[in-house]
Structure formats: structure tokens, C-alpha cells
CSV table of C-alpha atoms in Angstrom, one decimal:
chain,number,residue,atom,x,y,z
A,1,MET,CA,-1.4,27.7,-8.8
A,2,ARG,CA,1.4,25.3,-9.4
A,3,THR,CA,4.4,26.0,-7.0
A,4,LYS,CA,7.6,27.3,-8.8
A,5,ARG,CA,10.5,24.8,-8.3
A,6,THR,CA,14.3,25.0,-9.4
A,7,SER,CA,15.4,21.6,-10.8
A,8,ALA,CA,18.7,19.9,-11.4
A,9,THR,CA,19.8,16.5,-12.4
A,10,PHE,CA,22.4,14.3,-10.7
A,11,THR,CA,24.3,11.1,-10.9
A,12,ILE,CA,24.0,8.5,-8.0
A,13,ASP,CA,26.5,5.5,-8.2
A,14,ASP,CA,24.6,3.3,-5.6
A,15,PRO,CA,20.8,3.8,-5.3
A,16,ILE,CA,20.8,1.8,-2.2
A,17,ALA,CA,23.3,3.7,-0.5
A,18,PHE,CA,21.5,6.7,-1.5
A,19,ARG,CA,18.3,5.5,0.0
A,20,GLN,CA,20.2,5.2,3.3
A,21,GLN,CA,21.5,8.8,3.1
A,22,TRP,CA,18.3,10.1,2.1
A,23,LEU,CA,16.5,8.7,5.0
A,24,LEU,CA,19.1,9.9,7.5
A,25,TRP,CA,18.8,13.3,5.8
A,26,SER,CA,15.0,13.4,5.9
A,27,LYS,CA,14.7,13.0,9.6
A,28,LYS,CA,14.8,16.7,10.3
A,29,TYR,CA,11.4,17.0,8.3
A,30,GLU,CA,8.1,16.4,10.1
A,31,THR,CA,6.4,15.3,6.8
A,32,VAL,CA,8.2,12.6,4.6
A,33,ALA,CA,7.3,10.4,1.6
A,34,PHE,CA,9.4,7.9,0.1
A,35,TYR,CA,8.2,5.5,-2.5
A,36,ASP,CA,10.8,2.7,-3.7
A,37,SER,CA,10.3,0.0,-6.4
A,38,ASN,CA,13.3,-1.9,-5.2
A,39,GLY,CA,14.7,-2.5,-8.6
A,40,TYR,CA,11.3,-3.9,-10.2
A,41,THR,CA,11.8,-1.8,-13.1
A,42,GLN,CA,10.6,-4.6,-15.5
A,43,GLU,CA,7.3,-4.0,-14.2
A,44,LYS,CA,5.4,-2.7,-17.3
A,45,TYR,CA,3.7,0.4,-15.9
A,46,SER,CA,6.5,1.6,-13.7
A,47,ARG,CA,7.4,5.3,-14.0
A,48,PHE,CA,10.2,5.8,-11.5
A,49,ASP,CA,12.7,3.6,-9.7
A,50,GLY,CA,11.9,5.9,-6.7
A,51,LEU,CA,10.0,9.0,-5.9
A,52,ALA,CA,10.1,11.1,-2.7
A,53,GLY,CA,9.3,14.4,-1.2
A,54,VAL,CA,9.9,16.4,2.2
A,55,GLY,CA,8.6,19.4,3.8
A,56,VAL,CA,5.1,21.1,3.3
A,57,VAL,CA,4.1,23.9,1.1
A,58,ASP,CA,0.5,22.9,1.9
A,59,SER,CA,-1.4,20.1,3.1
A,60,LEU,CA,-4.9,18.5,3.4
A,61,MET,CA,-6.0,16.4,6.4
A,62,CYS,CA,-9.5,15.3,6.8
A,63,ASN,CA,-11.7,12.5,7.9
A,64,VAL,CA,-14.9,10.7,6.6
A,65,GLY,CA,-17.5,13.3,5.1
A,66,ASP,CA,-16.4,14.8,1.7
A,67,ALA,CA,-12.7,13.7,1.6
A,68,PHE,CA,-12.6,12.8,-2.0
A,69,GLU,CA,-14.2,16.1,-3.1
A,70,GLN,CA,-11.6,18.2,-0.7
A,71,LEU,CA,-8.9,16.0,-2.3
A,72,GLN,CA,-10.0,17.1,-5.9
A,73,ALA,CA,-10.3,20.7,-4.7
A,74,PHE,CA,-6.8,20.5,-3.1
A,75,TYR,CA,-5.3,19.5,-6.4
A,76,ASP,CA,-7.1,22.1,-8.5
A,77,LYS,CA,-5.8,24.8,-6.1
A,78,HIS,CA,-2.1,23.6,-6.6
A,79,GLN,CA,-1.9,21.3,-9.8
A,80,ASP,CA,1.4,20.0,-8.2
A,81,TRP,CA,3.1,17.1,-6.9
A,82,LEU,CA,0.7,15.6,-4.1
A,83,PHE,CA,1.8,12.7,-1.9
A,84,GLY,CA,-0.5,11.1,0.6
A,85,PHE,CA,-2.6,8.2,1.7
A,86,MET,CA,-6.3,7.3,2.1
A,87,GLY,CA,-7.4,4.9,4.8
A,88,TYR,CA,-9.8,2.0,4.6
A,89,ASP,CA,-12.8,3.7,6.6
A,90,LEU,CA,-13.2,6.3,3.6
A,91,LYS,CA,-15.8,3.4,2.6
A,92,ASN,CA,-18.2,5.2,5.0
A,93,GLU,CA,-18.6,8.2,3.0
A,94,ILE,CA,-19.0,6.2,-0.2
A,95,GLU,CA,-21.5,3.7,1.1
A,96,ALA,CA,-23.9,3.5,4.0
A,97,LEU,CA,-21.4,1.9,6.3
A,98,ASP,CA,-19.6,2.5,9.5
A,99,SER,CA,-16.6,1.5,11.6
A,100,GLN,CA,-17.1,0.7,15.2
A,101,ASN,CA,-14.1,-1.9,16.0
A,102,PRO,CA,-11.4,-0.4,18.3
A,103,ALA,CA,-8.4,1.1,16.7
A,104,THR,CA,-4.7,0.6,17.9
A,105,LEU,CA,-3.6,3.8,16.0
A,106,LEU,CA,-5.6,6.5,14.8
A,107,PHE,CA,-4.2,8.0,11.5
A,108,PRO,CA,-6.4,10.5,9.6
A,109,ASP,CA,-8.7,9.0,7.1
A,110,LEU,CA,-7.0,11.2,4.3
A,111,PHE,CA,-3.6,13.3,4.2
A,112,PHE,CA,-2.1,14.8,1.3
A,113,PHE,CA,0.8,17.4,1.1
A,114,VAL,CA,2.5,19.5,-1.5
A,115,PRO,CA,6.3,18.9,-1.0
A,116,LYS,CA,8.9,21.7,-0.5
A,117,ILE,CA,11.4,19.3,-2.3
A,118,VAL,CA,10.6,16.5,-4.8
A,119,PHE,CA,12.9,13.7,-5.8
A,120,TYR,CA,12.7,11.2,-8.7
A,121,TRP,CA,15.1,8.8,-10.1
A,122,ARG,CA,15.4,6.1,-12.6
A,123,THR,CA,18.8,3.8,-12.7
A,124,ASN,CA,21.3,6.2,-11.6
A,125,SER,CA,19.8,9.6,-12.7
A,126,LEU,CA,18.2,11.7,-9.8
A,127,ASN,CA,16.3,14.9,-10.3
A,128,ILE,CA,15.7,17.3,-7.5
A,129,ALA,CA,13.2,20.0,-7.6
A,130,THR,CA,13.0,22.3,-4.8
A,131,THR,CA,10.7,25.5,-4.1
A,132,ALA,CA,13.6,27.2,-2.2
A,133,GLY,CA,17.4,26.9,-2.2
A,134,SER,CA,19.6,25.3,-4.7
A,135,PRO,CA,19.3,21.5,-5.7
A,136,ASP,CA,23.0,21.3,-5.5
A,137,ASP,CA,23.0,22.2,-1.9
A,138,VAL,CA,20.4,19.7,-1.2
A,139,PHE,CA,22.2,16.9,-3.0
A,140,ASN,CA,25.6,17.7,-1.1
A,141,GLU,CA,23.7,17.7,2.1
A,142,ILE,CA,22.5,14.3,1.5
A,143,THR,CA,25.7,12.7,0.2
A,144,GLN,CA,27.7,13.8,3.1
A,145,PHE,CA,25.7,11.2,5.4
A,146,GLU,CA,27.3,7.9,5.8
A,147,THR,CA,26.5,5.1,3.4
A,148,ASP,CA,26.5,2.2,6.2
A,149,PRO,CA,23.1,0.8,7.0
A,150,ILE,CA,21.3,3.1,9.5
A,151,LYS,CA,21.4,1.7,13.0
A,152,GLY,CA,19.1,2.7,15.7
A,153,TYR,CA,17.8,1.6,19.2
A,154,ASN,CA,14.9,-0.8,18.8
A,155,GLU,CA,13.1,-2.5,21.5
A,156,MET,CA,9.5,-3.9,21.7
A,157,ALA,CA,7.1,-5.9,23.8
A,158,LEU,CA,5.9,-9.2,22.5
A,159,LEU,CA,3.6,-9.0,19.5
A,160,GLN,CA,0.1,-10.0,20.6
A,161,PRO,CA,-2.6,-11.2,18.1
A,162,THR,CA,-6.0,-9.9,18.5
A,163,LEU,CA,-7.3,-13.5,17.7
A,164,THR,CA,-5.9,-17.0,19.1
A,165,LYS,CA,-5.5,-19.5,16.5
A,166,ALA,CA,-8.6,-21.2,17.7
A,167,GLU,CA,-10.6,-17.9,17.6
A,168,TYR,CA,-9.5,-17.3,14.0
A,169,LEU,CA,-10.4,-20.9,13.0
A,170,SER,CA,-13.9,-20.3,14.4
A,171,LYS,CA,-14.5,-17.0,12.7
A,172,ILE,CA,-13.5,-18.5,9.4
A,173,GLU,CA,-16.2,-21.2,9.8
A,174,LYS,CA,-18.6,-18.3,10.5
A,175,VAL,CA,-17.7,-16.5,7.4
A,176,LYS,CA,-17.9,-19.7,5.4
A,177,GLU,CA,-21.6,-20.1,6.9
A,178,GLU,CA,-22.4,-16.6,5.4
A,179,ILE,CA,-21.1,-17.8,2.0
A,180,ARG,CA,-23.2,-20.9,2.3
A,181,GLN,CA,-26.3,-18.7,3.0
A,182,GLY,CA,-25.7,-16.7,-0.1
A,183,GLU,CA,-24.8,-13.5,1.7
A,184,ILE,CA,-21.6,-13.2,-0.1
A,185,TYR,CA,-19.3,-15.2,-2.6
A,186,GLU,CA,-15.9,-14.2,-1.1
A,187,MET,CA,-14.7,-12.0,1.7
A,188,ASN,CA,-11.1,-10.7,2.8
A,189,PHE,CA,-10.8,-11.4,6.4
A,190,CYS,CA,-8.0,-9.8,8.3
A,191,GLN,CA,-6.2,-10.0,12.0
A,192,GLU,CA,-4.1,-7.6,13.6
A,193,PHE,CA,-1.0,-8.0,15.7
A,194,SER,CA,0.3,-5.2,17.9
A,195,SER,CA,2.9,-4.4,20.4
A,196,SER,CA,3.2,-1.8,23.2
A,197,PRO,CA,5.5,-0.3,24.3
A,198,ALA,CA,7.5,-0.3,21.2
A,199,LEU,CA,10.6,1.9,21.0
A,200,LEU,CA,11.6,2.0,17.4
A,201,GLU,CA,13.8,3.9,15.0
A,202,PRO,CA,11.5,3.8,12.1
A,203,GLU,CA,14.1,4.7,9.3
A,204,SER,CA,16.3,1.5,10.4
A,205,VAL,CA,13.3,-0.7,10.6
A,206,PHE,CA,12.1,0.4,7.2
A,207,LEU,CA,15.6,-0.4,5.7
A,208,SER,CA,15.5,-3.9,7.4
A,209,LEU,CA,12.1,-4.5,6.0
A,210,MET,CA,13.4,-3.6,2.5
A,211,LYS,CA,16.2,-6.0,2.8
A,212,GLN,CA,13.9,-8.8,4.0
A,213,SER,CA,11.0,-8.2,1.8
A,214,PRO,CA,11.8,-5.8,-1.2
A,215,THR,CA,8.6,-5.3,-3.2
A,216,PRO,CA,7.6,-2.9,-6.1
A,217,PHE,CA,5.2,-0.6,-4.2
A,218,ALA,CA,7.2,0.0,-1.1
A,219,ALA,CA,6.6,3.2,0.9
A,220,PHE,CA,8.2,5.0,4.1
A,221,PHE,CA,5.6,7.7,5.1
A,222,LYS,CA,6.0,10.0,8.1
A,223,GLN,CA,3.5,12.6,9.4
A,224,ASN,CA,4.7,14.2,12.5
A,225,GLN,CA,5.2,11.2,14.9
A,226,GLN,CA,3.0,8.6,12.9
A,227,TYR,CA,4.9,6.3,10.5
A,228,LEU,CA,3.8,3.8,7.7
A,229,LEU,CA,6.6,1.2,6.8
A,230,CYS,CA,5.1,-0.5,3.7
A,231,ALA,CA,6.2,-3.6,1.8
A,232,SER,CA,3.3,-3.9,-0.6
A,233,PRO,CA,3.6,-6.0,-3.7
A,234,GLU,CA,0.2,-4.9,-5.1
A,235,ARG,CA,-1.0,-2.0,-7.1
A,236,TYR,CA,-4.4,-0.6,-6.5
A,237,LEU,CA,-5.0,2.0,-9.1
A,238,GLN,CA,-3.0,3.8,-11.6
A,239,LYS,CA,-3.8,6.5,-14.1
A,240,LYS,CA,-1.3,7.2,-16.9
A,241,GLY,CA,-2.7,9.6,-19.4
A,242,ASN,CA,-6.2,8.3,-20.3
A,243,LYS,CA,-5.6,4.9,-19.1
A,244,LEU,CA,-6.4,3.3,-15.8
A,245,ILE,CA,-4.5,0.1,-14.6
A,246,SER,CA,-5.6,-2.1,-11.7
A,247,GLN,CA,-3.4,-5.2,-10.7
A,248,PRO,CA,-5.2,-7.0,-7.9
A,249,ILE,CA,-3.6,-9.9,-6.1
A,250,LYS,CA,-5.5,-13.2,-5.3
A,251,GLY,CA,-3.7,-16.4,-4.8
A,252,THR,CA,-0.6,-17.0,-2.7
A,253,VAL,CA,1.8,-19.9,-1.9
A,254,LYS,CA,4.8,-19.8,0.5
A,255,LYS,CA,8.1,-20.0,-1.4
A,256,SER,CA,10.4,-22.9,-0.8
A,257,HIS,CA,14.3,-23.0,-0.6
A,258,ASN,CA,14.2,-26.3,-2.3
A,259,LEU,CA,14.1,-25.6,-6.1
A,260,ALA,CA,12.2,-28.8,-7.1
A,261,GLU,CA,9.5,-28.1,-4.2
A,262,ASP,CA,9.2,-24.5,-5.3
A,263,GLU,CA,8.6,-25.3,-8.8
A,264,ALA,CA,6.0,-27.8,-7.7
A,265,ALA,CA,4.3,-25.2,-5.4
A,266,LYS,CA,4.3,-22.7,-8.3
A,267,LYS,CA,2.6,-25.1,-10.6
A,268,ALA,CA,0.2,-26.1,-8.0
A,269,LEU,CA,-0.8,-22.5,-7.4
A,270,GLN,CA,-1.3,-21.7,-11.1
A,271,SER,CA,-3.7,-24.6,-11.5
A,272,ASN,CA,-5.5,-24.5,-8.1
A,273,PRO,CA,-9.2,-23.9,-8.9
A,274,LYS,CA,-9.9,-22.2,-5.5
A,275,GLU,CA,-7.1,-19.6,-6.0
A,276,ARG,CA,-7.9,-19.0,-9.5
A,277,ALA,CA,-11.7,-18.6,-8.6
A,278,GLU,CA,-10.8,-16.0,-6.1
A,279,ASN,CA,-8.7,-14.1,-8.6
A,280,VAL,CA,-11.4,-14.2,-11.3
A,281,MET,CA,-13.9,-13.0,-8.7
A,282,ILE,CA,-11.9,-10.0,-7.9
A,283,VAL,CA,-11.1,-9.2,-11.6
A,284,ASP,CA,-14.9,-9.2,-12.4
A,285,LEU,CA,-15.4,-6.8,-9.4
A,286,VAL,CA,-12.6,-4.4,-10.7
A,287,ARG,CA,-14.1,-4.5,-14.3
A,288,ASN,CA,-17.6,-3.5,-12.9
A,289,ASP,CA,-16.0,-0.7,-10.8
A,290,LEU,CA,-14.1,0.7,-13.9
A,291,THR,CA,-17.2,0.5,-16.1
A,292,HIS,CA,-18.6,3.8,-14.4
A,293,TYR,CA,-16.0,5.9,-15.9
A,294,ALA,CA,-14.4,3.9,-18.7
A,295,LYS,CA,-15.0,4.6,-22.4
A,296,THR,CA,-17.3,1.8,-23.8
A,297,GLY,CA,-15.5,-1.3,-25.0
A,298,THR,CA,-12.1,-0.2,-23.5
A,299,ILE,CA,-11.9,-2.6,-20.5
A,300,LYS,CA,-9.6,-5.3,-21.1
A,301,VAL,CA,-7.8,-8.1,-18.9
A,302,GLU,CA,-4.3,-7.9,-20.2
A,303,GLU,CA,-3.2,-10.6,-17.7
A,304,LEU,CA,-5.2,-13.2,-15.8
A,305,CYS,CA,-3.8,-15.0,-13.0
A,306,GLY,CA,-0.2,-14.3,-14.0
A,307,LEU,CA,2.3,-15.8,-11.7
A,308,HIS,CA,4.6,-13.3,-9.9
A,309,SER,CA,7.3,-14.1,-7.6
A,310,PHE,CA,8.5,-12.1,-4.4
A,311,PRO,CA,11.1,-12.9,-1.9
A,312,LYS,CA,8.7,-14.8,0.6
A,313,VAL,CA,5.7,-15.9,-1.6
A,314,HIS,CA,4.5,-16.4,-5.2
A,315,HIS,CA,1.3,-14.7,-6.0
A,316,LEU,CA,-1.4,-14.6,-8.8
A,317,ILE,CA,-1.7,-11.2,-10.2
A,318,SER,CA,-4.2,-10.0,-12.9
A,319,THR,CA,-4.0,-6.6,-14.8
A,320,ILE,CA,-7.0,-4.9,-16.0
A,321,THR,CA,-7.0,-1.7,-18.0
A,322,ALA,CA,-9.6,0.8,-19.2
A,323,GLU,CA,-9.6,4.2,-21.0
A,324,ILE,CA,-11.2,7.0,-18.9
A,325,GLN,CA,-13.9,9.0,-20.5
A,326,ASP,CA,-13.0,12.5,-21.4
A,327,ASP,CA,-13.1,15.4,-19.0
A,328,ILE,CA,-13.7,13.1,-16.0
A,329,PRO,CA,-11.9,14.5,-12.8
A,330,PHE,CA,-9.2,12.0,-11.6
A,331,MET,CA,-11.0,11.9,-8.1
A,332,LEU,CA,-14.1,9.9,-9.5
A,333,PRO,CA,-12.4,6.7,-10.5
A,334,LEU,CA,-10.5,6.6,-7.1
A,335,LYS,CA,-13.9,7.2,-5.4
A,336,LYS,CA,-15.8,4.7,-7.3
A,337,THR,CA,-13.1,1.8,-7.1
A,338,PHE,CA,-12.3,2.4,-3.3
A,339,PRO,CA,-11.6,0.4,-1.4
A,340,MET,CA,-10.0,-2.2,-3.6
A,341,GLY,CA,-11.8,-5.2,-4.3
A,342,SER,CA,-8.9,-7.5,-3.3
A,343,MET,CA,-9.3,-6.4,0.3
A,344,THR,CA,-13.2,-6.5,0.5
A,345,GLY,CA,-14.9,-9.2,-1.3
A,346,CYS,CA,-18.0,-9.9,-3.5
A,347,PRO,CA,-20.5,-8.4,-3.4
A,348,LYS,CA,-18.4,-5.5,-2.4
A,349,VAL,CA,-20.8,-3.5,0.1
A,350,ARG,CA,-22.3,-6.6,1.7
A,351,ALA,CA,-18.7,-8.1,2.1
A,352,MET,CA,-17.5,-4.9,4.0
A,353,GLU,CA,-20.6,-5.2,6.4
A,354,ILE,CA,-19.6,-8.6,7.1
A,355,ILE,CA,-15.8,-7.7,7.5
A,356,GLU,CA,-17.0,-5.1,10.2
A,357,GLN,CA,-19.0,-7.7,11.9
A,358,TYR,CA,-16.3,-10.5,12.4
A,359,GLU,CA,-12.9,-8.6,12.4
A,360,GLU,CA,-11.9,-7.5,15.9
A,361,SER,CA,-9.8,-4.2,14.8
A,362,ARG,CA,-10.4,-1.3,12.8
A,363,ARG,CA,-8.6,-1.3,9.7
A,364,GLY,CA,-7.8,2.3,9.4
A,365,LEU,CA,-4.8,2.8,7.3
A,366,TYR,CA,-4.3,-0.8,6.7
A,367,SER,CA,-5.9,-1.9,3.4
A,368,GLY,CA,-6.2,1.6,2.3
A,369,THR,CA,-3.6,3.0,-0.1
A,370,VAL,CA,-0.5,5.3,-0.2
A,371,GLY,CA,0.7,6.9,-3.4
A,372,TYR,CA,1.1,10.3,-5.4
A,373,ILE,CA,-0.6,12.7,-7.9
A,374,THR,CA,1.4,14.3,-10.6
A,375,PRO,CA,1.0,17.8,-11.7
A,376,LYS,CA,-0.7,16.5,-14.9
A,377,ALA,CA,-3.4,14.8,-12.7
A,378,ASP,CA,-2.0,11.2,-13.2
A,379,PHE,CA,-1.5,9.0,-10.1
A,380,ASP,CA,-0.3,5.7,-8.7
A,381,PHE,CA,-1.7,4.2,-5.6
A,382,ASN,CA,-0.6,0.8,-3.9
A,383,VAL,CA,-2.6,-1.4,-1.5
A,384,ILE,CA,-1.3,-1.1,2.2
A,385,ILE,CA,-0.6,-4.7,2.9
A,386,ARG,CA,2.6,-6.2,4.5
A,387,SER,CA,2.9,-2.9,6.5
A,388,LEU,CA,3.9,-1.8,10.1
A,389,LEU,CA,2.1,1.2,11.5
A,390,TYR,CA,3.8,2.9,14.3
A,391,ASP,CA,3.1,6.0,16.5
A,392,LYS,CA,6.2,7.3,18.1
A,393,ASN,CA,4.4,9.2,20.9
A,394,THR,CA,2.1,6.4,22.0
A,395,GLN,CA,4.8,3.6,21.3
A,396,ASN,CA,2.1,1.6,19.7
A,397,LEU,CA,3.1,-0.7,16.8
A,398,SER,CA,0.6,-2.5,14.7
A,399,PHE,CA,0.4,-4.9,11.5
A,400,GLN,CA,-2.5,-6.7,9.9
A,401,VAL,CA,-2.6,-9.6,7.6
A,402,GLY,CA,-5.4,-11.3,5.8
A,403,GLY,CA,-6.8,-13.7,3.1
A,404,ALA,CA,-9.6,-14.3,0.8
A,405,ILE,CA,-12.3,-16.6,2.3
A,406,THR,CA,-14.5,-18.6,-0.2
A,407,TYR,CA,-16.6,-21.6,0.2
A,408,ASP,CA,-13.9,-24.1,-0.6
A,409,SER,CA,-11.6,-22.3,2.1
A,410,ASP,CA,-9.9,-24.6,4.6
A,411,PRO,CA,-9.6,-22.5,7.7
A,412,LEU,CA,-6.2,-24.3,8.8
A,413,SER,CA,-4.7,-23.5,5.4
A,414,GLU,CA,-6.1,-19.6,5.4
A,415,TYR,CA,-4.3,-19.3,8.8
A,416,GLU,CA,-1.1,-20.7,7.4
A,417,GLU,CA,-1.3,-18.4,4.4
A,418,CYS,CA,-1.8,-15.5,6.6
A,419,LEU,CA,1.6,-16.4,8.4
A,420,ALA,CA,3.2,-16.8,5.2
A,421,LYS,CA,2.2,-13.3,4.0
A,422,ALA,CA,3.3,-11.8,7.5
A,423,ALA,CA,6.9,-13.7,7.1
A,424,GLY,CA,8.7,-10.6,5.7
A,425,VAL,CA,7.4,-8.3,8.4
A,426,LEU,CA,7.9,-10.9,11.2
A,427,SER,CA,11.4,-11.7,10.1
A,428,THR,CA,12.2,-8.0,10.1
A,429,LEU,CA,10.9,-7.6,13.7
A,430,ASP,CA,12.8,-10.7,14.8
A,431,ALA,CA,16.0,-9.2,13.4
A,432,LEU,CA,15.5,-6.2,15.7
A,433,GLU,CA,15.7,-8.5,18.9
């Protein structure tokens, strides 16, 4: 049964200042979810500028087994707002796969909660819906906090990659050999950077990350002492009424401060046959995944290899849509399309087997997804990339970065692309020193 809430609407003069106040206020809660579009409201399928929740009415935590079915049952029980995440290793309950690589941090494979208080806002209008107490009291509490940037004590050991540059280049050559042998057409290969001990104030780090790398699918997620600080530019899958929307990213070039050089880089990206081929392969994979629960003839590619710009990089993004069949539980399209093709490769299952063979670290929450489900069973989930994972108890910090490998890939160029993608996270951490 859906939780009863008392709602009220307020005006916020400065959304950026409110974000700072909200994060300070939320520190007293053990479970926190904060989703921010960072002003990318021109994005066609955007629902909110921001969405957040704190406190727990009920929660679901589970590992590989029947996690997707448990999520559907959890929603059916509450039919309310659900905020949460799904880790990459849920692949092991969808296909005959496993995950044997070592993990720096151990997040649950799936965690969702029904919040006690839900916040959502667009432009300057804020709605607060609470299960207990007064929305006015909540608003007054939040706005009493200072609007200056959150400051905190941050100190960390030097970030260490799991692979040296030479090891990375060697592994790319081995993946290319798999492609030459016809095992796969494309594979997303990732490497991890980690630091321990790391003593961080996650709220201040997140705000620094948003300043350095504001993106439309950003998230701050806290579950007890584990934190996800996410600056993702990519949507995995959205359900809006009877419509499904997927927007995979494939194709990246670093931005230049020189206007002429930057324009040349954008044109080169748009016309690059390798980058376009990567994108088209993933579009075909997504279309195939969607066929299982889409109405016949409704799958459309609304945008193919569209150029989208972000603070550090330009990306090629495609948009694929479909109408979902009638009376299909929302869980089934999620399960059939997970993990997202942009983080696996083609063919999908064989690519995931080879990923396990050549990567050194377990992905865990990285290249999984974080997002929300509405009371009407709509949902929106991102791709967890450009993200920091942090455990305050163990003082372990981790982030991973990857890229698509094809027959035409140049190992050195792939290495440099990884560093370009990591630039926003690295500059955030550099600013802490």
C-alpha cells in the first residue's frame, strides 16, 4: 500500500545554494538519494531539475539470485517512490556468468528504499512530501543552513591504477586479438584507480565534482557509510508512460580551450568512422534488447550519433525509443536490457565473458545504474560512470574508467581517451589537495 504523505510547495531563489543547504541538512540521515540534472533542462525527456529522498520507510537489499523479481515484489507492496541502485554483477543472475575479480569496495548488488521524505523541483518550485511532520518545518530546517560551499577535511593517499600504462596497452592488444578471432565485434574495457586510506567529506567532494563536471544524470547516494558520488552524462533506460527511452554514449573527444581547435575536434568526432561504428553497433544491440517487450513496429532511432557537449568532453549520443507491450511489469525491460550495452559490447554475453577475463577489478556498482521508480511504475536510470565510490569505514576510494575497443582501436588513443573521461574526477581530487 502506498505511503501517505503530506505535501507542500515552496519557492527556492537559488537552486545551487539550496543543493548545498540540503546536503548539509541530509547528513543526519543514514540513507540519502539526491539526483541532479545540473541545469540540463533542455534534455527532451527530463522530468525534474532535481529529485531527492531521505530516511527509510522500508528498504530492499539483495545480491545476485532473484534480485529483479524481489524488486518487482517490493514495488508491488508499496506502489510508492523507490530510490536505489543496481550493480553490474546482477548480470550473473541474467546469464550464466560469474565475477571472480577482486573488489575494492563491496556494495550490495541491489538496494532500494521508500523514502520518508521526497523532494522534487523544477526551476524555482520545490515540492516536499513527507510521511511524518510538516513540510514547512522541513523546509525551514534546510534553509537555516549556510549557503556557503560545504567545507570538509579531505586527505587521501596517492591514487594507484590497477594497470600500468604498458599493461593497459598490452591488454588492449589481447582484446583486439579476440576481435580478430571473431569472438566479439566490440568490448568495453575498464581499469580502476584506488586510494587507501582516504579521509573524505563526501558532501564537499560531491559539490566539487558538480563544479568541475556538471552532468545531466548526476547522483549523490549514501547507504550507511558507503557513498556513490556520480557525475554521469548517460541515461541507461527510462520508462515514461508506455514509452521506453535509451540513450547510449559511444564516441568521445576531449574539449579544447581553443575555439578553432575545439570546432575541428567536434567535426572530426562526428565524421570518425570508428567512433560512428562503435555507436551504431550499440544502437543495434539496444534495439535487439528492446524487441523482447516492445510493441511490433514501435522501435525507433530518434537520433543517431548526435553530438552533445559537456564540460570536459564531446560525446556521440544516440536515442532509441519503443512502446512497451501492454501489462508488462516494469522489471522485465530492466532485466532484459541489463547491463547496458554501452558498458559491455557485442555480442553482449561473450563480451561480458571476455571482460571478466581481461579486467583486473570487479566492477560492482561501477557500470551499474542508479535512479528511481515512481508511484506509477515509471522509472529513470543512469549509467554509473565518471563516479567515485567511497567507504567511510574502510577508508577505501575507487573510480573506474573505460572505453570501447574495436578492430580499428589504437591502444594509445584508447588510453588517452580514458584519461580524458577521467579528467573531471581527477580534477576534483586534485582540488582537494
